Amino acid sequence: QPRIATFVLNGLAKAKRSETAWQVLHVMMCYQIETNIYHYSSTISACEKCGQWSLALSLLALMSENTVIPNEITYSSTISACDKGGQWQLALSLLSLMPEAKATPNEISYNSTISACEKSGHWQLALSLLSSMARVQLVPD
């Protein structure tokens, strides 16, 4: 049942159990149980909460391989995981890839990327991103 899996994966994300969430998703794929955007989003969210940027990136790539189309939520969570992992260049790259992937950058994706740049000492880049938010009619928080 996809809904039960979503419930389980959401619970694991809230409990910051990214490895367990990944194992559940992996078992689902191995047994050819339908996986969807909610399953991947929950698992990536668990990675984000634990700062496991590498696993979050792997899951984002795996989505395309399994014909699940990433959305703003999956990109934003992955960018946030990169922010928490000190991976400002990856966060910036993901933000720039979003329009091509038909995922519209939002306040969360911009804020996480700005945070990643700021934490790494790239404040000029952070300011540039902040000003670009106004050009795309987003209000920073």
Coordinates of C-alpha atoms in Angstrom, one line a residue:
Q1 CA 0.0 0.0 0.0
P2 CA 1.6 3.3 -1.1
R3 CA -0.3 5.2 1.6
I4 CA 1.1 3.0 4.4
A5 CA 4.6 3.4 3.0
T6 CA 4.2 7.2 2.9
F7 CA 3.0 7.1 6.5
V8 CA 6.0 5.0 7.6
L9 CA 8.5 7.1 5.6
N10 CA 7.1 10.4 7.0
G11 CA 7.4 9.0 10.5
L12 CA 11.0 8.0 9.9
A13 CA 11.8 11.5 8.5
K14 CA 10.3 13.1 11.6
A15 CA 12.4 10.7 13.8
K16 CA 15.5 11.6 11.8
R17 CA 16.0 8.0 10.7
S18 CA 17.4 8.6 7.2
E19 CA 19.2 5.2 6.9
T20 CA 16.1 3.3 7.9
A21 CA 14.0 5.4 5.5
W22 CA 16.4 4.6 2.7
Q23 CA 16.3 0.9 3.6
V24 CA 12.4 0.9 3.4
L25 CA 12.5 2.7 0.1
H26 CA 15.2 0.3 -1.2
V27 CA 13.2 -2.8 -0.2
M28 CA 10.1 -1.3 -1.9
M29 CA 12.1 -0.9 -5.1
C30 CA 13.6 -4.4 -4.8
Y31 CA 10.2 -6.0 -4.5
Q32 CA 8.8 -3.8 -7.3
I33 CA 6.4 -2.0 -5.0
E34 CA 5.2 1.2 -6.5
T35 CA 7.2 4.2 -5.4
N36 CA 6.1 7.8 -5.9
I37 CA 7.1 11.4 -5.3
Y38 CA 5.8 11.2 -1.7
H39 CA 8.1 8.2 -0.8
Y40 CA 11.1 9.9 -2.3
S41 CA 10.2 13.3 -0.7
S42 CA 9.9 11.7 2.7
T43 CA 13.2 9.9 2.4
I44 CA 15.0 13.0 1.1
S45 CA 13.4 14.9 4.0
A46 CA 14.9 12.4 6.4
C47 CA 18.3 12.9 4.8
E48 CA 17.9 16.7 5.1
K49 CA 17.1 16.5 8.8
C50 CA 20.3 14.4 9.3
G51 CA 22.5 16.5 7.0
Q52 CA 23.1 13.5 4.7
W53 CA 23.6 15.5 1.6
S54 CA 25.2 12.7 -0.4
L55 CA 22.3 10.3 0.2
A56 CA 19.8 13.0 -0.7
L57 CA 21.6 13.7 -4.0
S58 CA 21.7 10.0 -4.8
L59 CA 18.0 9.7 -4.1
L60 CA 17.3 12.8 -6.3
A61 CA 19.2 11.1 -9.1
L62 CA 17.5 7.7 -8.5
M63 CA 14.1 9.4 -8.9
S64 CA 14.8 10.1 -12.6
E65 CA 16.0 6.6 -13.1
N66 CA 12.7 5.3 -11.7
T67 CA 10.6 7.7 -13.7
V68 CA 9.5 9.7 -10.7
I69 CA 9.7 13.4 -11.5
P70 CA 11.3 15.6 -8.8
N71 CA 9.4 18.7 -7.7
E72 CA 10.0 21.8 -5.7
I73 CA 9.8 19.9 -2.4
T74 CA 12.4 17.3 -3.3
Y75 CA 14.8 19.9 -4.7
S76 CA 14.3 22.2 -1.7
S77 CA 14.9 19.3 0.7
T78 CA 18.0 18.2 -1.2
I79 CA 19.3 21.8 -1.3
S80 CA 18.7 22.1 2.5
A81 CA 20.6 18.8 3.0
C82 CA 23.5 20.3 1.0
D83 CA 23.3 23.5 3.2
K84 CA 23.5 21.5 6.4
G85 CA 26.4 19.5 5.0
G86 CA 28.4 22.6 4.0
Q87 CA 28.0 21.9 0.3
W88 CA 27.3 25.4 -1.0
Q89 CA 28.4 24.6 -4.6
L90 CA 26.0 21.7 -4.9
A91 CA 23.2 23.8 -3.4
L92 CA 23.9 26.5 -5.9
S93 CA 24.0 23.9 -8.8
L94 CA 20.7 22.3 -7.7
L95 CA 19.0 25.7 -7.5
S96 CA 20.2 26.5 -11.1
L97 CA 19.0 23.1 -12.3
M98 CA 15.5 23.5 -11.0
P99 CA 13.9 25.5 -13.9
E100 CA 15.4 23.0 -16.4
A101 CA 13.7 20.2 -14.4
K102 CA 10.4 22.2 -14.5
A103 CA 10.6 22.7 -10.7
T104 CA 10.1 26.4 -9.9
P105 CA 12.6 27.7 -7.3
N106 CA 10.7 28.9 -4.2
E107 CA 11.5 30.8 -1.0
I108 CA 12.8 27.6 0.7
S109 CA 15.1 26.6 -2.1
Y110 CA 16.5 30.2 -2.3
N111 CA 16.8 30.5 1.5
S112 CA 18.7 27.2 1.8
T113 CA 21.1 28.1 -1.0
I114 CA 21.6 31.6 0.5
S115 CA 22.3 30.0 3.9
A116 CA 24.8 27.6 2.3
C117 CA 26.7 30.4 0.6
E118 CA 26.6 32.6 3.7
K119 CA 27.9 29.8 6.0
S120 CA 30.8 29.1 3.6
G121 CA 31.9 32.8 3.6
H122 CA 30.5 33.5 0.1
W123 CA 28.5 36.5 1.3
Q124 CA 28.6 38.3 -2.1
L125 CA 27.0 35.3 -3.7
A126 CA 24.4 35.2 -0.9
L127 CA 23.6 38.8 -1.5
S128 CA 23.3 38.3 -5.3
L129 CA 20.9 35.4 -4.7
L130 CA 18.9 37.5 -2.3
S131 CA 18.5 40.3 -4.9
S132 CA 17.6 37.8 -7.6
M133 CA 14.7 36.7 -5.4
A134 CA 13.0 40.0 -6.1
R135 CA 13.5 39.6 -9.8
V136 CA 11.5 36.4 -9.7
Q137 CA 8.9 37.9 -7.3
L138 CA 9.9 36.0 -4.2
V139 CA 9.9 37.5 -0.8
P140 CA 12.9 36.5 1.4
D141 CA 12.0 35.5 5.0

